[in-house]
PDB file of C-alpha atoms in Angstrom:
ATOM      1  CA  UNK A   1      95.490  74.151 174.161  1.00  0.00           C
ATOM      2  CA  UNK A   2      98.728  75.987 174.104  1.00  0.00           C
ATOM      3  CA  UNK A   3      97.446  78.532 171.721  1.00  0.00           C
ATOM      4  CA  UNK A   4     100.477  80.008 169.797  1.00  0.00           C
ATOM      5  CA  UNK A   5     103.768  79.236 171.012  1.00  0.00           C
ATOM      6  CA  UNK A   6     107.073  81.091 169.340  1.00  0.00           C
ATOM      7  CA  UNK A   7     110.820  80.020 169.926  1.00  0.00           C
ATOM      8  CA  UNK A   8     113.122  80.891 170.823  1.00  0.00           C
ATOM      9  CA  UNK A   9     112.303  83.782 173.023  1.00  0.00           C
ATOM     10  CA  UNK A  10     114.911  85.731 172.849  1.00  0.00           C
ATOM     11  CA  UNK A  11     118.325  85.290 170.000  1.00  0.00           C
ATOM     12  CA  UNK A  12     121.682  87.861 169.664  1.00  0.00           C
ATOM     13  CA  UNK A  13     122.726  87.473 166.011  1.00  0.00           C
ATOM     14  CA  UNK A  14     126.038  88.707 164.520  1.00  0.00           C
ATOM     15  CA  UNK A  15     125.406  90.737 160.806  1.00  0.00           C
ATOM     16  CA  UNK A  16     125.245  88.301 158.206  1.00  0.00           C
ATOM     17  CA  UNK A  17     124.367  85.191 160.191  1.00  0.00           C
ATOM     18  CA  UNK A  18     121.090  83.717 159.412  1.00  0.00           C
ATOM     19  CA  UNK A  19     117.940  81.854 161.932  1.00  0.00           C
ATOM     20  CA  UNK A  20     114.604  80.503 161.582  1.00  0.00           C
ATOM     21  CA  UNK A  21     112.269  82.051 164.159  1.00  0.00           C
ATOM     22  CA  UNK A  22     109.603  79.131 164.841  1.00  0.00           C
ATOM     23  CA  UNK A  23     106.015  79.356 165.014  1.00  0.00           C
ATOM     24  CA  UNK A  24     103.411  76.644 165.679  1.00  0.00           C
ATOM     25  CA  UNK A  25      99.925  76.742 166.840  1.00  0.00           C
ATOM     26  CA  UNK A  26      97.150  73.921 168.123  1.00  0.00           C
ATOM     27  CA  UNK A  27      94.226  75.636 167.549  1.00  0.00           C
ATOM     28  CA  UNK A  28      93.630  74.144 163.153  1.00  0.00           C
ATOM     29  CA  UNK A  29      93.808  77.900 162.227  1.00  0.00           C
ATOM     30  CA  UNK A  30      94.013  78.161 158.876  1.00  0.00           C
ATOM     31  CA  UNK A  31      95.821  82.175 158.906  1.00  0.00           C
ATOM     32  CA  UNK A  32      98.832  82.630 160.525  1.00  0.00           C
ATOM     33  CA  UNK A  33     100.616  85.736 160.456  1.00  0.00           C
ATOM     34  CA  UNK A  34     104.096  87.431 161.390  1.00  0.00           C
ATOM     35  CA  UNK A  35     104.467  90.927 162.566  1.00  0.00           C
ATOM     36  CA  UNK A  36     107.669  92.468 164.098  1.00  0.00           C
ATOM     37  CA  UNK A  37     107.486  95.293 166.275  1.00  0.00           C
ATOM     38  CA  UNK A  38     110.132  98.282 166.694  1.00  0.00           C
ATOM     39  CA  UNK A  39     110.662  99.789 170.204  1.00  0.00           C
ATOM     40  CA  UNK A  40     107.352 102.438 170.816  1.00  0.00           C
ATOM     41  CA  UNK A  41     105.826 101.420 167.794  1.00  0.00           C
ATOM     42  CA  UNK A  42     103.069  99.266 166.599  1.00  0.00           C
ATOM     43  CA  UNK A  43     103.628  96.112 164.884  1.00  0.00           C
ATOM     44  CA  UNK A  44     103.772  96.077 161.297  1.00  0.00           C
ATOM     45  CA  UNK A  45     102.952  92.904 159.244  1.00  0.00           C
ATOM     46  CA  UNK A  46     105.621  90.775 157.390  1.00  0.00           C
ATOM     47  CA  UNK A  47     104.240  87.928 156.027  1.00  0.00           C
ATOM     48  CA  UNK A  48     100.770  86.047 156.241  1.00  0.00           C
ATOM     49  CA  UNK A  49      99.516  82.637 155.160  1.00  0.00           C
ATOM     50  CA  UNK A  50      96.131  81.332 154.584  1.00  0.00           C
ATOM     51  CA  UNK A  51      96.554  78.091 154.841  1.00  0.00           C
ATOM     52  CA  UNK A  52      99.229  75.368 154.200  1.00  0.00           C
ATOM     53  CA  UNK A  53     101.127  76.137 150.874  1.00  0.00           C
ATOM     54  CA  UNK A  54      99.909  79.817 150.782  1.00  0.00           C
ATOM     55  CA  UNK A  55     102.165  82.866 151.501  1.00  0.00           C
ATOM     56  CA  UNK A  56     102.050  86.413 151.024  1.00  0.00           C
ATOM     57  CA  UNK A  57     103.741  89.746 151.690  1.00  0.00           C
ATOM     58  CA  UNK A  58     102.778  91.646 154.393  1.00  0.00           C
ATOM     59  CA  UNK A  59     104.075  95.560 154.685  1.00  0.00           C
ATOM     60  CA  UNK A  60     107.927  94.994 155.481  1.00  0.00           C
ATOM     61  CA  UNK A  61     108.524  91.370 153.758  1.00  0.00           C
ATOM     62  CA  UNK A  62     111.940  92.719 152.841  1.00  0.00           C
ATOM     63  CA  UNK A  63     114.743  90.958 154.250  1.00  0.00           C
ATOM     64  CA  UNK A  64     112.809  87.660 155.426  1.00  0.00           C
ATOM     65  CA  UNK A  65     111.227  84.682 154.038  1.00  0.00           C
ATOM     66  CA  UNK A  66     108.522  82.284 154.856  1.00  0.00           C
ATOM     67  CA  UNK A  67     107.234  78.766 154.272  1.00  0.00           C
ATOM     68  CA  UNK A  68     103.183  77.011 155.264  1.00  0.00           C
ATOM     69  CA  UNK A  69     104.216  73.431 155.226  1.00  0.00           C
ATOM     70  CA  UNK A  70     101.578  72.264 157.712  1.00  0.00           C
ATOM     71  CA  UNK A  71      99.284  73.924 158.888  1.00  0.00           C
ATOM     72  CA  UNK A  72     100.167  74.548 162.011  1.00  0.00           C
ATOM     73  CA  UNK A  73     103.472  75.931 161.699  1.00  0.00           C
ATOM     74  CA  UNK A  74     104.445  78.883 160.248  1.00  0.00           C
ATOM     75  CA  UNK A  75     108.653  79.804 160.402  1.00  0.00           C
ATOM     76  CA  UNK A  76     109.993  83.147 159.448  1.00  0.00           C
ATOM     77  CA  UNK A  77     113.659  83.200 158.332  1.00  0.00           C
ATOM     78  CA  UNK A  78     116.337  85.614 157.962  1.00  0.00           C
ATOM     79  CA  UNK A  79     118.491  84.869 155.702  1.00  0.00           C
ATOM     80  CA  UNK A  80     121.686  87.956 155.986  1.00  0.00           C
ATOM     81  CA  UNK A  81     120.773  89.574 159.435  1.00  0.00           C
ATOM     82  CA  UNK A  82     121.044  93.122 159.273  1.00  0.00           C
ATOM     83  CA  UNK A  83     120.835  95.880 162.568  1.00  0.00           C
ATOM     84  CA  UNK A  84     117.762  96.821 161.360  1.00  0.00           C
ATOM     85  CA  UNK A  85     115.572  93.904 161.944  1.00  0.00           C
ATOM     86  CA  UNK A  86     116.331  94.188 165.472  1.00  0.00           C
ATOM     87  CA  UNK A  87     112.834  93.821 167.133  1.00  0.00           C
ATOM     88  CA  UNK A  88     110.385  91.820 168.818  1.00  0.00           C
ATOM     89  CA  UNK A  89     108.879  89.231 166.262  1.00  0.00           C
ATOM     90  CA  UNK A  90     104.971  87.822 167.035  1.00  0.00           C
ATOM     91  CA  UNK A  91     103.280  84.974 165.451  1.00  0.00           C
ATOM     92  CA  UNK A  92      99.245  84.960 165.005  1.00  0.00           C
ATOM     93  CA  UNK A  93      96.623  82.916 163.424  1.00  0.00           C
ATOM     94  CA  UNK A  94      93.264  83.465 163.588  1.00  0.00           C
ATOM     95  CA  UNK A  95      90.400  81.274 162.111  1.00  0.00           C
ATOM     96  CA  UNK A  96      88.428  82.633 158.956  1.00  0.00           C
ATOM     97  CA  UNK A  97      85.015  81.203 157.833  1.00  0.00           C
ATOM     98  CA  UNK A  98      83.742  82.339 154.805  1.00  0.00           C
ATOM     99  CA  UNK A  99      86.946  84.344 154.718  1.00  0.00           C
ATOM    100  CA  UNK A 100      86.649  86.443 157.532  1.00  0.00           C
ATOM    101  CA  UNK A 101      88.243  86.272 160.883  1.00  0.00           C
ATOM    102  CA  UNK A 102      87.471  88.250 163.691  1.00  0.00           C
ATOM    103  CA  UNK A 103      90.299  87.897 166.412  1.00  0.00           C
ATOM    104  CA  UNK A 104      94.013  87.185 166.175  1.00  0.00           C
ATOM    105  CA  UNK A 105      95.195  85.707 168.597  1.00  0.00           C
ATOM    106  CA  UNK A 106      99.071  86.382 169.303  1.00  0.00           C
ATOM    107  CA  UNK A 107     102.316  84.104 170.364  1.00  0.00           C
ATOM    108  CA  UNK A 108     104.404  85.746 173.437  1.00  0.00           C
ATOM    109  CA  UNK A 109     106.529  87.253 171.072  1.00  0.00           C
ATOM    110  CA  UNK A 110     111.152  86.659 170.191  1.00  0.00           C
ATOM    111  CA  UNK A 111     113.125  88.997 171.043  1.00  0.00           C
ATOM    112  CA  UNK A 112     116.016  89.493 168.680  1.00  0.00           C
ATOM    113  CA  UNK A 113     119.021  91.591 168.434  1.00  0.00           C
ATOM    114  CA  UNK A 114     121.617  91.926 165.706  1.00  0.00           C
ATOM    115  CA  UNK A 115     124.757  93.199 166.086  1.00  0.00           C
TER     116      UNK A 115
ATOM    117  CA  UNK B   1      93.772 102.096 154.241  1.00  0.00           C
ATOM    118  CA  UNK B   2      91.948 104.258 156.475  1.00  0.00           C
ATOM    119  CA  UNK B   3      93.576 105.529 159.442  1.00  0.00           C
ATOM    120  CA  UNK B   4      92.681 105.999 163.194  1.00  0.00           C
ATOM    121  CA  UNK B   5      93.925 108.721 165.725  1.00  0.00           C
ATOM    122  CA  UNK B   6      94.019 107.963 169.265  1.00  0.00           C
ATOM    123  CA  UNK B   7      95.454 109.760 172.317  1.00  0.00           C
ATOM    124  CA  UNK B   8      99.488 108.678 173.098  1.00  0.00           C
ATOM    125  CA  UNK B   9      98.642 107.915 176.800  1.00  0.00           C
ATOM    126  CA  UNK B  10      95.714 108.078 179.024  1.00  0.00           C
ATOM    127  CA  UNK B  11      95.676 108.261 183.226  1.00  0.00           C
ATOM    128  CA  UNK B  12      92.910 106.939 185.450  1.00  0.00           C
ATOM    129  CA  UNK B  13      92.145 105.701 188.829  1.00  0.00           C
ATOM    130  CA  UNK B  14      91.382 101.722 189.981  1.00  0.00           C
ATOM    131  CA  UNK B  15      87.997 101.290 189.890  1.00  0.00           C
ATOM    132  CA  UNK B  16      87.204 103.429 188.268  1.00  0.00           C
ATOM    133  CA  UNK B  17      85.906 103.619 184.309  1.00  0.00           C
ATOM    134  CA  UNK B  18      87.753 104.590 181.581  1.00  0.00           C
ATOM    135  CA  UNK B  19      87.079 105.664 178.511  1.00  0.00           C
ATOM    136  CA  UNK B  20      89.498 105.420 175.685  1.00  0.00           C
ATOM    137  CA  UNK B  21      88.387 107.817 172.448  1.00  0.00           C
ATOM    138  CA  UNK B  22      89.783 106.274 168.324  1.00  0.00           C
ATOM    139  CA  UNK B  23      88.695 108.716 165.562  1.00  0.00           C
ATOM    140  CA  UNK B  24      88.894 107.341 162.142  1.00  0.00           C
ATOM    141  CA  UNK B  25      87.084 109.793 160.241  1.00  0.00           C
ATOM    142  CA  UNK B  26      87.112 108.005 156.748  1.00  0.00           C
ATOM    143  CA  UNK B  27      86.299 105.053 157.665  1.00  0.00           C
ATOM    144  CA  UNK B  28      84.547 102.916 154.583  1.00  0.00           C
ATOM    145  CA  UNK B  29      81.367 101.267 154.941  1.00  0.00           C
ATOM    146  CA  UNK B  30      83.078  97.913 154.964  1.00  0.00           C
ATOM    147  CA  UNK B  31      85.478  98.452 157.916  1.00  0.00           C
ATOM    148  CA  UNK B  32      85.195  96.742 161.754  1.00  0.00           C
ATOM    149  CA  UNK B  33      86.646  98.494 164.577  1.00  0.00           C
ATOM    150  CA  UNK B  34      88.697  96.468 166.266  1.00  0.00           C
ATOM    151  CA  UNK B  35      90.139  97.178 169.771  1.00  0.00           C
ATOM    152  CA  UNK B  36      93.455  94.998 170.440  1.00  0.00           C
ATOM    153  CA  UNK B  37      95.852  95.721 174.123  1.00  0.00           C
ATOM    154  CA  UNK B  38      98.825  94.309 174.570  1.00  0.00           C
ATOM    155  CA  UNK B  39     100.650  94.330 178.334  1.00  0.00           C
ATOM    156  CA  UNK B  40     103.868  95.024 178.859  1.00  0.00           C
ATOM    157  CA  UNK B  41     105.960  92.660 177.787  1.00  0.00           C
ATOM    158  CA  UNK B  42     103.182  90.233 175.935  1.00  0.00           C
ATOM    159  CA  UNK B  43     101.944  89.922 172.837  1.00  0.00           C
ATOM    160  CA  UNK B  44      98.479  91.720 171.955  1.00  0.00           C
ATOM    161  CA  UNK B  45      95.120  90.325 173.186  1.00  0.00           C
ATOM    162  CA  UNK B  46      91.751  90.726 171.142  1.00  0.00           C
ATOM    163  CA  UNK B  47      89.349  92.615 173.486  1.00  0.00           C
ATOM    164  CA  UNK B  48      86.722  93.646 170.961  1.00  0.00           C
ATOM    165  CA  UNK B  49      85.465  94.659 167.185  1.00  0.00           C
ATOM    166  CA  UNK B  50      81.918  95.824 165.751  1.00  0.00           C
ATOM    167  CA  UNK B  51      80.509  97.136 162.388  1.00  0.00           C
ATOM    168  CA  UNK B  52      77.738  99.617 163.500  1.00  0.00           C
ATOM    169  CA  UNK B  53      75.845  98.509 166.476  1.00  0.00           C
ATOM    170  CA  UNK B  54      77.396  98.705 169.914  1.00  0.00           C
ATOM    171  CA  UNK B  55      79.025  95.981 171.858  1.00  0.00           C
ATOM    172  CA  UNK B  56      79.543  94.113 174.753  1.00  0.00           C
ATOM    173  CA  UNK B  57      81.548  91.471 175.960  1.00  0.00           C
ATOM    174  CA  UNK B  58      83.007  90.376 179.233  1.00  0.00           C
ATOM    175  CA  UNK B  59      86.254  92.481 178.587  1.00  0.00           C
ATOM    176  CA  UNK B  60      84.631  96.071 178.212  1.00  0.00           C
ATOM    177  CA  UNK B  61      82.331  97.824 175.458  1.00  0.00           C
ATOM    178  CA  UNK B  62      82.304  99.574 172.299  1.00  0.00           C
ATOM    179  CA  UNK B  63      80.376 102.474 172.029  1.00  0.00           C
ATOM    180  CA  UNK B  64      80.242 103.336 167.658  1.00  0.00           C
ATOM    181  CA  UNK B  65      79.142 106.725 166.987  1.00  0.00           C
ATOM    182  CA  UNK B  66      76.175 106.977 164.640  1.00  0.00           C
ATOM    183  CA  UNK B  67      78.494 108.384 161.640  1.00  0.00           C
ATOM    184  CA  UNK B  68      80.752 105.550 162.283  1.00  0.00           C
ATOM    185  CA  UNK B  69      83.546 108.740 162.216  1.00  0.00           C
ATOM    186  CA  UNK B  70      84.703 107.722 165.630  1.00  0.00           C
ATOM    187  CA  UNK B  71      84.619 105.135 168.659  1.00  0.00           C
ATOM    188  CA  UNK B  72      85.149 104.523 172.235  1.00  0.00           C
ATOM    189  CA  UNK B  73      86.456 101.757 174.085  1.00  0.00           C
ATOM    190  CA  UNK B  74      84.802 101.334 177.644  1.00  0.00           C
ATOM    191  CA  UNK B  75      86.134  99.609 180.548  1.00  0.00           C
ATOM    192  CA  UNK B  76      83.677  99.473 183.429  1.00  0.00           C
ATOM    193  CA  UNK B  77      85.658  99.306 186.157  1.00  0.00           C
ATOM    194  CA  UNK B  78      90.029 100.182 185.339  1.00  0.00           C
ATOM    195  CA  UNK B  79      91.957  97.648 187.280  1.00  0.00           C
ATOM    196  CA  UNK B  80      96.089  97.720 187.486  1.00  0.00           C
ATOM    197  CA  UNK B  81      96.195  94.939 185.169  1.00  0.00           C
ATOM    198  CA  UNK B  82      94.226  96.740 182.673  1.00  0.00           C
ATOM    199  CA  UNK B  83      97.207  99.391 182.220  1.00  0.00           C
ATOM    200  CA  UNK B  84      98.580  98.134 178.713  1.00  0.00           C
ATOM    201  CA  UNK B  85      98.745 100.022 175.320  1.00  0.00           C
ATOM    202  CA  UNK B  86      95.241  99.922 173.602  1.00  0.00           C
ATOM    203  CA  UNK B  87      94.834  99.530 169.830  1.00  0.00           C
ATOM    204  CA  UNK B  88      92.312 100.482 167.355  1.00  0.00           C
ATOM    205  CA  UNK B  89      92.104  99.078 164.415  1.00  0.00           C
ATOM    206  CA  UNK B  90      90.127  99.373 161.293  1.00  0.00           C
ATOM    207  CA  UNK B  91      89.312  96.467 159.148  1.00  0.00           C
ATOM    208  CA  UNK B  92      88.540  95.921 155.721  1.00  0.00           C
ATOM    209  CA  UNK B  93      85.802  93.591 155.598  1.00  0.00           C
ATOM    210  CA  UNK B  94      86.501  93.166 152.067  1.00  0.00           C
ATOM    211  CA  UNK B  95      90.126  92.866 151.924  1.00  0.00           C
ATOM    212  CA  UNK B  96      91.135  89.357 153.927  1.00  0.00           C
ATOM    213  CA  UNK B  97      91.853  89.346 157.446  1.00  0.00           C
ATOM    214  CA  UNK B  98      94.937  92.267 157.453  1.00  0.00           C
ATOM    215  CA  UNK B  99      95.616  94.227 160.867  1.00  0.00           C
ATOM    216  CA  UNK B 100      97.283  97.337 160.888  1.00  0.00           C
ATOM    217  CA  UNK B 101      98.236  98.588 164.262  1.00  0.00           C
ATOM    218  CA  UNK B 102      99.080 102.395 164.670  1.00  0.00           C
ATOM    219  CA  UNK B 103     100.370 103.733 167.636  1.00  0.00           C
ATOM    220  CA  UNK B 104      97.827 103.022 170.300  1.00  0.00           C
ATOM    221  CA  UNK B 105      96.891 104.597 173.420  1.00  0.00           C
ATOM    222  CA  UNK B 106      99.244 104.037 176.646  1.00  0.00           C
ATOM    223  CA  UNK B 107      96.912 103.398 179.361  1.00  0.00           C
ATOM    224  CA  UNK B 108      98.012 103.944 183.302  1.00  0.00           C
ATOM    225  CA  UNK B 109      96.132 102.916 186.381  1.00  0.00           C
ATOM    226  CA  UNK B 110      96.575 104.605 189.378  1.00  0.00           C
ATOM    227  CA  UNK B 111      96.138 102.696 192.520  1.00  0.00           C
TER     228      UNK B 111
END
């Protein structure tokens, strides 16, 4: 298995432009999850799925939008780029039975900058 | 959501073990301790989680105090590639499958 694989890994975007940050996974989870992650921080959570035509906000949703077509992608898109979301974007799913899931397990992460 | 406070960095020696403290003193009944690292440059890596009970796997243990107030992450023997930042996380067993990652604990190995 290739576990979670993100591209691309690393994007320059001018303000205003716009890019889909892609997502899949092999592993039938049914959660998938995006985070972004700020230099010396921890990652905070943007958007989640739990399963294929299922999408919620996470803490920062603001600025991005997501779509659960299949199940095993999951793209995060940015529709008027903005300084601010410069950061390092990571996928996860994880695997819930009976609606609990124990381990994420975590793409190698894009690295995006906007100027 | 209840909160954890862990050291910003932490030194020790190869070989040697390490001990890495998370206080989350109001923690709910409901909530698993998770411990997540993630290496420098990578994404973060599941080591371990429990409810009450200690735990063991092949990555290190997780020692719960009896009040559940606080934790600690044991690695037996530190190696260099076990210098990463080192997470814990509470989760609410009753509130889906959410992870929110504080600040973490920079560990260093010294050769």
């Amino acid at each position: 298995n290739a576990g979670v694989t993100q591209t691309p890994k690393f994007r320059i975007l001018k303000i205003g432009q716009s890019m889909t940050l892609q997502c899949t996974q092999d592993m039938n989870h049914n959660y998938m999850y995006w985070y972004r992650q700020d230099p010396g921080m921890g990652l905070k959570l943007i958007y989640y799925s739990v399963g294929a035509g299922i999408t919620d906000k996470g803490e920062v949703p603001n600025g991005y939008n997501v779509s659960r077509s299949t199940t095993e992608d999951f793209p995060l898109r940015l529709e008027l780029a903005a300084p601010s979301q410069t950061s390092v974007y990571f996928c996860a799913s994880s695997i819930a039975r009976g609606g609990v899931s124990n381990e994420q397990y975590f793409g190698p992460g894009t690295r995006l900058t906007v100027t | 959501d209840a909160k954890t406070t862990q050291p910003n960095s932490m030194e020790s020696n190869e070989e040697e073990p390490v001990h890495l403290p998370c206080n989350h003193s109001t923690i709910s009944g409901t909530d698993y301790i998770h411990w997540y690292r993630q290496l420098p440059s990578q994404g973060p890596e599941y080591v371990i989680h429990g409810l009450t009970s200690n735990v063991n796997n092949r990555m290190a243990s997780l020692a719960i105090a009896e009040d559940r107030k606080s934790s600690t992450l044991i690695l037996h023997r530190a190696t260099l590639r076990d210098a990463a930042v080192y997470y814990c996380i509470l989760r609410d067993g009753n509130a889906g499958n959410m992870l929110t990652f504080g600040g973490g604990t920079r560990l260093m190995v010294k050769p």
